Amino acid sequence: MSGMTGTKTKGAESRAGRGLRLLRSGAVHLAYLLGLPAALLALWWVLAARSTNFYYPTLDEILAAFAETWFSERIVDDVLPSLGRLAAGYLGAAVIGIGLGVLLGTRPRIRALLEPVLEFFRAVPPPVLIPVLMLVAGIGDTMKIVVIISGALWPVLLNTVEGVRAIDEVLSDTARCYGLTGTARLRRLVLPGASPQIVAGLRQALSISIILMVISEMFASSSGLGFTVVQFQRSFAIPEMWSGILLLGLLGFALSLLFALFESRVLGWYRGLRQSQRGEK
Amino acid sequence: MTGTKAAAPATEYSAGALAVRGVRKVYQGSGRTVEAVRDLTFTVGAGDLACIVGPSGAGKTTLLKCVAGLLAPTSGEVRLGDARVQGPPPGMAVVFQEYGRSLFPWMTVGANVELPLKQKKIGKAERAALVAQALDSVGLQDAPAAYPWQLSGGMQQRVAIARAIAYEPKVLLMDEPFAAVDAQTRAELEDLTRSLWRKLGMTVLFVTHDIDEAVYLGERVLVLSASPTVVMEDIDVDLPAEREQLTTRALPRFAELRAAVYGHVQRAKTFHSAAAAAGAGDRP
C-alpha cells in the first residue's frame, strides 16, 4: 500500500518537478532580462528622491508626468505620426537597400560604376541634409522620411551587397543546373542566401532610423516625439521632457524585441546550420 | 578542332547521348594563361555509365563544368542528344562533391528535392509523388521535414541524389560525389548509384579520382592525362552487370582491370613530359 502510493507520488512529483523547473528557468530568464533595468530604476529613484534641482526632478514626478503626458491625445497627435514616419522611412530604406544591394551584388560593373558615388553619399552625415531637404521637400513628412532613408539605407545596402556576393559558388551552380533563373533565382537563392547579412543590416538600420526620426522632428516640426521633447525643454516642462526621453527608450527597446522575434523566425535555419557546423568541428 | 563537326554516327543523336568534341579550356589570368584542358573528344552513349579518372589536378572538374554547361569551353563543343550545350540544358542533373554546399540550407529536405520540379512546372500532385518516390529510393522516406544540416554527410549526399533523380534527367553528372564521405557510406552510395542507374536507365558520367570506384561502378573507364588534359585511354569494363562489393572486387577480372587503369593513371602523370622527351609534344 505504502509502496503504491510511493510510486504514485513519485510520478506526480516528477511531472510537478518538470513544471517547476520550467517555471524556474522562465523566472531566471525574466530576472536576467529585467534585473538590471529594475536595479537602475531603483537607483535612479533613490538618488533623485531628495533632489531639489529643477532640472533633475524625482522619479515620482517623472512617472506622474509620463502618465499624464502620454496617455492622452498625444498618442494620436505625436506618437503615431512619429511611428508612421519611422515605419515609412525604415521600410523605404529596407526596400531600396535590398533592391539596390541585390543589383550591385550581382552586377560587378554597375558596382564599380556606382561605388565612388555611394561612398561619398555614405560619408555625408544625414542630419546635415535636413536644411537642404527642407528647401527641396519642404518641412512635411516627406522631408523626415527622406532623412531617415538617407541614413538607414547604408547598412542595409552594404550588407546586402556583401551577402549577395558571398553566396556559395556550388549552390549557385546547383541552382543554374536545375534551371533557377530570373525571379525564381532571386526568391529561392539570392535573397535567402544573403538573408543573414541582410538581417544584420536591417538591425543596424532600425536604431539609426529611430535616431533620425527624433532628429528630423527637432527641426521645423509641429508634431512628433522629437518635436515634443524639444518643446517641453524650451518651455521648462522638465518632468515632461524626461518622460519623453523615457518613452523613446521604451519604444526602442520594444522595437528591438520585435526585431529579435522577426530574426528568429527568418534566420532559424541559419542558427541551426551554424550550430551543426560548430558541432562537427 | 574545327573538323570534328563533320559527320558523326547517327546513333549519337539519341536523346541521352553525350558527345564531347575537341573541348579545350584556357583560363586567362592576369598576365598568365593556364591551359586546363587541351583536347578532349569522347562520346557516351545513351544509357551508358562512364567513369572518368585521372590524376589530381587533371582538369576533371573543368571538364564536368563544360559538360554541364556551367563553363563555356574556349573551343570545341559539347552536345547532348542533337543539341549543342550552351548553358545548363534541361534534362541534365548534377551531383557535386560538396554536398554541404549544394543543398539549400534554408529549405527542408523535401523542399530541396521539390524545387527543381517546380521550375519544370510540374503539377503539385505529381511533384509530391516524385519527391516521395525519390526519397524512398535513396532510403530517406522519413526525412522530408528535416533540414539538410540536421543529417549526416552521407545522408545529405543521398538527398542530393534524390533531388537529381526526381528531376528525371536524361543525363546525370556526378563530380567526385563520394570523395568526402566515410568508406562504409561510400560503398553504400556506390551500390545505390548503380542500382538507380540500372532501374532508371539514364546516362551517367561519373568523375572520380578513385580507381577502384571507377572500375567497380563503370561500364567504361576513361583515363585522363595530367593537365593540359587529353583522353589517354578508354577501357571497357567487362564485369557482370550485377555487382556486389565483396564478390565483384574479389574477381580476378576486377584485379586485372584495376591494374590496367592504375598503370594508365601512373603513366598519365608523366604523359606530357614523356611526350616532350620523345620530341612529340611541347613542354608544359
Coordinates of N, CA and C in Angstrom, one line a residue, chain A residues 151-277:
Chain A
G151 N 19.8 57.9 -44.0 CA 20.8 57.3 -43.0 C 20.7 55.8 -42.9
A152 N 19.4 55.3 -42.9 CA 19.2 53.9 -42.6 C 19.5 53.0 -43.8
L153 N 19.6 53.6 -45.0 CA 19.8 52.9 -46.2 C 21.2 52.1 -46.2
W154 N 22.2 52.8 -45.7 CA 23.6 52.3 -45.9 C 23.9 51.0 -45.3
P155 N 23.6 50.7 -44.0 CA 23.9 49.4 -43.5 C 23.1 48.3 -44.3
V156 N 21.9 48.6 -44.7 CA 21.1 47.6 -45.5 C 21.8 47.3 -46.8
L157 N 22.1 48.4 -47.5 CA 22.7 48.3 -48.8 C 24.0 47.6 -48.8
L158 N 24.9 48.0 -47.9 CA 26.3 47.4 -47.9 C 26.2 46.0 -47.5
N159 N 25.4 45.7 -46.5 CA 25.3 44.3 -46.1 C 24.7 43.4 -47.1
T160 N 23.7 43.9 -47.8 CA 23.1 43.1 -48.9 C 24.1 42.8 -50.0
V161 N 24.9 43.9 -50.4 CA 25.9 43.6 -51.4 C 26.8 42.5 -51.0
E162 N 27.3 42.6 -49.8 CA 28.3 41.6 -49.3 C 27.6 40.2 -49.2
G163 N 26.4 40.2 -48.8 CA 25.6 38.9 -48.7 C 25.4 38.3 -50.0
V164 N 25.1 39.1 -51.0 CA 24.8 38.5 -52.3 C 26.1 38.0 -53.0
R165 N 27.2 38.8 -52.7 CA 28.5 38.4 -53.3 C 29.0 37.1 -52.6
A166 N 28.6 36.9 -51.4 CA 29.2 35.7 -50.7 C 28.4 34.5 -50.9
I167 N 27.4 34.5 -51.7 CA 26.6 33.3 -51.9 C 27.5 32.2 -52.5
D168 N 27.3 31.0 -51.9 CA 28.2 29.9 -52.3 C 28.2 29.6 -53.8
E169 N 29.4 29.4 -54.3 CA 29.5 29.1 -55.8 C 28.9 27.8 -56.1
V170 N 29.0 26.8 -55.3 CA 28.5 25.5 -55.6 C 26.9 25.5 -55.6
L171 N 26.4 26.3 -54.6 CA 25.0 26.5 -54.5 C 24.4 27.2 -55.7
S172 N 25.2 28.2 -56.2 CA 24.8 29.0 -57.3 C 24.8 28.1 -58.6
D173 N 25.9 27.3 -58.7 CA 26.0 26.3 -59.8 C 24.8 25.3 -59.8
T174 N 24.5 24.8 -58.6 CA 23.4 23.9 -58.5 C 22.1 24.5 -59.0
A175 N 21.9 25.8 -58.5 CA 20.6 26.5 -58.9 C 20.6 26.6 -60.5
R176 N 21.7 26.9 -61.1 CA 21.8 27.1 -62.5 C 21.4 25.7 -63.2
C177 N 22.0 24.7 -62.7 CA 21.8 23.4 -63.3 C 20.3 23.0 -63.3
Y178 N 19.6 23.4 -62.2 CA 18.2 23.0 -62.1 C 17.3 24.1 -62.7
G179 N 17.9 25.0 -63.5 CA 17.1 25.9 -64.2 C 16.5 27.1 -63.4
L180 N 17.1 27.4 -62.3 CA 16.6 28.5 -61.5 C 17.2 29.8 -62.1
T181 N 16.4 30.6 -62.8 CA 16.8 31.8 -63.3 C 15.8 32.9 -63.0
G182 N 16.2 34.1 -63.2 CA 15.3 35.3 -63.1 C 14.8 35.4 -61.6
T183 N 13.4 35.6 -61.6 CA 12.8 35.8 -60.3 C 12.9 34.6 -59.4
A184 N 12.9 33.4 -59.9 CA 13.0 32.2 -59.1 C 14.3 32.2 -58.4
R185 N 15.4 32.5 -59.2 CA 16.7 32.6 -58.6 C 16.8 33.6 -57.5
L186 N 16.2 34.7 -57.7 CA 16.2 35.8 -56.7 C 15.4 35.3 -55.4
R187 N 14.3 34.7 -55.6 CA 13.5 34.3 -54.5 C 14.0 33.1 -53.7
R188 N 14.5 32.2 -54.5 CA 14.9 30.9 -53.9 C 16.4 30.8 -53.5
L189 N 17.2 31.6 -54.2 CA 18.7 31.5 -53.9 C 19.2 32.8 -53.4
V190 N 19.1 33.9 -54.1 CA 19.8 35.1 -53.8 C 19.3 35.7 -52.4
L191 N 18.0 36.0 -52.3 CA 17.5 36.6 -51.1 C 17.7 35.7 -49.8
P192 N 17.3 34.4 -49.9 CA 17.6 33.6 -48.7 C 19.1 33.4 -48.4
G193 N 19.9 33.3 -49.5 CA 21.3 33.1 -49.3 C 21.9 34.3 -48.6
A194 N 21.5 35.5 -48.9 CA 22.0 36.7 -48.4 C 21.3 37.2 -47.1
S195 N 20.3 36.4 -46.7 CA 19.5 36.9 -45.6 C 20.2 37.1 -44.3
P196 N 21.2 36.3 -43.9 CA 21.9 36.6 -42.7 C 22.5 38.0 -42.6
Q197 N 23.2 38.3 -43.8 CA 23.8 39.7 -43.8 C 22.7 40.7 -43.9
I198 N 21.6 40.5 -44.7 CA 20.6 41.5 -44.9 C 20.0 41.8 -43.5
V199 N 19.7 40.7 -42.7 CA 19.1 41.0 -41.4 C 20.0 41.7 -40.5
A200 N 21.3 41.4 -40.6 CA 22.3 42.2 -39.8 C 22.2 43.7 -40.1
G201 N 22.1 44.0 -41.4 CA 22.0 45.4 -41.9 C 20.7 46.0 -41.4
L202 N 19.6 45.2 -41.5 CA 18.3 45.8 -41.0 C 18.3 46.1 -39.5
R203 N 19.1 45.3 -38.8 CA 19.1 45.5 -37.3 C 19.8 46.9 -37.1
Q204 N 20.9 47.1 -37.7 CA 21.6 48.4 -37.6 C 20.7 49.5 -38.0
A205 N 20.0 49.3 -39.2 CA 19.2 50.4 -39.7 C 18.1 50.8 -38.8
L206 N 17.6 49.8 -38.0 CA 16.5 50.1 -37.1 C 16.9 51.2 -36.1
S207 N 18.1 51.0 -35.4 CA 18.5 52.0 -34.4 C 18.8 53.4 -35.1
I208 N 19.4 53.3 -36.3 CA 19.7 54.6 -37.0 C 18.3 55.3 -37.3
S209 N 17.3 54.5 -37.7 CA 16.1 55.1 -38.1 C 15.4 55.8 -36.9
I210 N 15.5 55.2 -35.7 CA 14.9 55.9 -34.5 C 15.6 57.2 -34.2
I211 N 17.0 57.1 -34.3 CA 17.8 58.4 -34.1 C 17.4 59.4 -35.0
L212 N 17.3 59.1 -36.3 CA 17.0 60.1 -37.3 C 15.5 60.6 -37.3
M213 N 14.7 59.7 -36.9 CA 13.3 60.1 -36.7 C 13.2 61.3 -35.7
V214 N 13.9 61.1 -34.5 CA 13.9 62.1 -33.5 C 14.6 63.4 -34.0
I215 N 15.7 63.2 -34.6 CA 16.5 64.4 -35.0 C 15.7 65.2 -36.1
S216 N 15.1 64.5 -37.0 CA 14.3 65.2 -38.1 C 13.1 65.9 -37.5
E217 N 12.6 65.4 -36.4 CA 11.4 66.1 -35.8 C 11.8 67.3 -35.0
M218 N 13.1 67.4 -34.7 CA 13.5 68.6 -33.9 C 13.6 69.8 -34.7
F219 N 13.6 69.7 -36.1 CA 13.7 70.8 -37.0 C 12.4 71.1 -37.5
A220 N 12.0 72.4 -37.5 CA 10.8 72.9 -38.2 C 9.7 71.9 -38.2
S221 N 9.3 71.4 -37.0 CA 8.2 70.4 -37.0 C 7.1 70.9 -36.1
S222 N 5.9 70.3 -36.2 CA 4.8 70.7 -35.4 C 4.2 69.5 -34.7
S223 N 4.8 68.3 -34.9 CA 4.3 67.1 -34.2 C 5.4 66.1 -34.1
G224 N 5.2 65.1 -33.3 CA 6.2 64.0 -33.2 C 6.9 64.0 -31.9
L225 N 7.6 62.9 -31.6 CA 8.3 62.7 -30.3 C 9.4 63.7 -30.2
G226 N 10.2 63.8 -31.2 CA 11.4 64.7 -31.2 C 10.9 66.1 -30.9
F227 N 9.9 66.5 -31.7 CA 9.3 67.9 -31.5 C 8.9 68.1 -30.1
T228 N 8.1 67.1 -29.5 CA 7.5 67.3 -28.2 C 8.6 67.4 -27.1
V229 N 9.7 66.6 -27.3 CA 10.7 66.7 -26.2 C 11.4 68.0 -26.3
V230 N 11.7 68.6 -27.5 CA 12.3 69.9 -27.6 C 11.4 71.0 -27.1
Q231 N 10.1 70.8 -27.4 CA 9.1 71.8 -27.0 C 9.0 71.8 -25.4
F232 N 9.0 70.7 -24.8 CA 9.0 70.6 -23.3 C 10.2 71.3 -22.7
Q233 N 11.3 71.0 -23.4 CA 12.6 71.6 -22.8 C 12.6 73.1 -22.9
R234 N 12.1 73.6 -24.0 CA 12.1 75.1 -24.2 C 11.1 75.7 -23.3
S235 N 10.0 75.0 -22.9 CA 9.0 75.6 -22.0 C 9.2 75.2 -20.6
F236 N 10.4 74.7 -20.3 CA 10.8 74.3 -19.0 C 9.9 73.3 -18.3
A237 N 9.2 72.5 -19.1 CA 8.4 71.4 -18.6 C 9.3 70.2 -18.4
I238 N 10.2 70.3 -17.4 CA 11.3 69.3 -17.2 C 10.8 67.9 -17.0
P239 N 9.9 67.6 -16.1 CA 9.5 66.2 -15.9 C 8.9 65.7 -17.2
E240 N 8.1 66.5 -17.9 CA 7.5 66.0 -19.1 C 8.6 65.7 -20.2
M241 N 9.7 66.5 -20.2 CA 10.8 66.3 -21.1 C 11.4 64.9 -20.8
W242 N 11.7 64.7 -19.5 CA 12.3 63.4 -19.1 C 11.4 62.2 -19.5
S243 N 10.1 62.5 -19.3 CA 9.1 61.4 -19.7 C 9.2 61.0 -21.1
G244 N 9.4 62.1 -22.0 CA 9.6 61.8 -23.4 C 10.8 61.0 -23.7
I245 N 11.9 61.3 -23.0 CA 13.1 60.5 -23.3 C 12.9 59.1 -22.8
L246 N 12.2 58.9 -21.7 CA 11.9 57.6 -21.2 C 11.1 56.8 -22.2
L247 N 10.1 57.5 -22.8 CA 9.2 56.9 -23.8 C 10.0 56.4 -25.0
L248 N 10.9 57.3 -25.5 CA 11.8 56.9 -26.6 C 12.6 55.7 -26.3
G249 N 13.1 55.6 -25.1 CA 13.9 54.5 -24.7 C 13.1 53.2 -24.8
L250 N 11.9 53.3 -24.2 CA 11.0 52.1 -24.2 C 10.6 51.7 -25.6
L251 N 10.4 52.7 -26.4 CA 10.0 52.4 -27.8 C 11.1 51.7 -28.5
G252 N 12.3 52.1 -28.3 CA 13.5 51.5 -29.0 C 13.6 50.0 -28.5
F253 N 13.4 49.9 -27.2 CA 13.5 48.5 -26.6 C 12.4 47.6 -27.1
A254 N 11.2 48.1 -27.2 CA 10.1 47.3 -27.8 C 10.4 46.9 -29.2
L255 N 10.9 47.9 -30.0 CA 11.1 47.6 -31.4 C 12.3 46.6 -31.5
S256 N 13.3 46.6 -30.7 CA 14.4 45.7 -30.8 C 13.9 44.3 -30.4
L257 N 13.0 44.2 -29.4 CA 12.4 42.9 -29.1 C 11.6 42.3 -30.3
L258 N 10.8 43.2 -30.9 CA 10.1 42.8 -32.1 C 11.0 42.3 -33.2
F259 N 12.1 43.0 -33.3 CA 13.1 42.6 -34.4 C 13.7 41.3 -34.1
A260 N 14.0 41.0 -32.8 CA 14.6 39.8 -32.4 C 13.6 38.6 -32.7
L261 N 12.3 38.9 -32.6 CA 11.3 37.9 -32.9 C 11.3 37.6 -34.4
F262 N 11.3 38.7 -35.2 CA 11.4 38.5 -36.6 C 12.7 37.8 -37.1
E263 N 13.8 38.1 -36.4 CA 15.0 37.5 -36.8 C 15.0 36.0 -36.5
S264 N 14.5 35.6 -35.4 CA 14.5 34.2 -35.0 C 13.6 33.4 -36.0
R265 N 12.6 34.1 -36.5 CA 11.7 33.4 -37.5 C 12.4 33.2 -38.8
V266 N 13.0 34.3 -39.3 CA 13.6 34.3 -40.6 C 14.9 33.5 -40.7
L267 N 15.7 33.6 -39.6 CA 17.0 33.0 -39.6 C 17.1 31.8 -38.7
G268 N 16.0 31.1 -38.4 CA 16.0 29.9 -37.7 C 17.0 28.9 -38.3
W269 N 16.9 28.7 -39.6 CA 17.7 27.8 -40.3 C 19.2 28.1 -40.2
Y270 N 19.5 29.4 -40.1 CA 20.9 29.8 -40.1 C 21.5 29.5 -38.8
R271 N 20.8 29.7 -37.7 CA 21.3 29.3 -36.4 C 21.5 27.8 -36.3
G272 N 20.6 27.0 -36.8 CA 20.8 25.6 -36.8 C 22.0 25.2 -37.6
L273 N 22.1 25.8 -38.8 CA 23.3 25.5 -39.6 C 24.6 25.7 -38.9
R274 N 24.7 26.9 -38.3 CA 25.9 27.3 -37.6 C 26.2 26.4 -36.5
Q275 N 25.1 26.0 -35.7 CA 25.3 25.1 -34.6 C 25.9 23.7 -35.1
S276 N 25.3 23.2 -36.2 CA 25.7 21.9 -36.7 C 27.1 22.0 -37.2
Q277 N 27.5 23.1 -37.8 CA 28.9 23.3 -38.3 C 29.9 23.3 -37.1

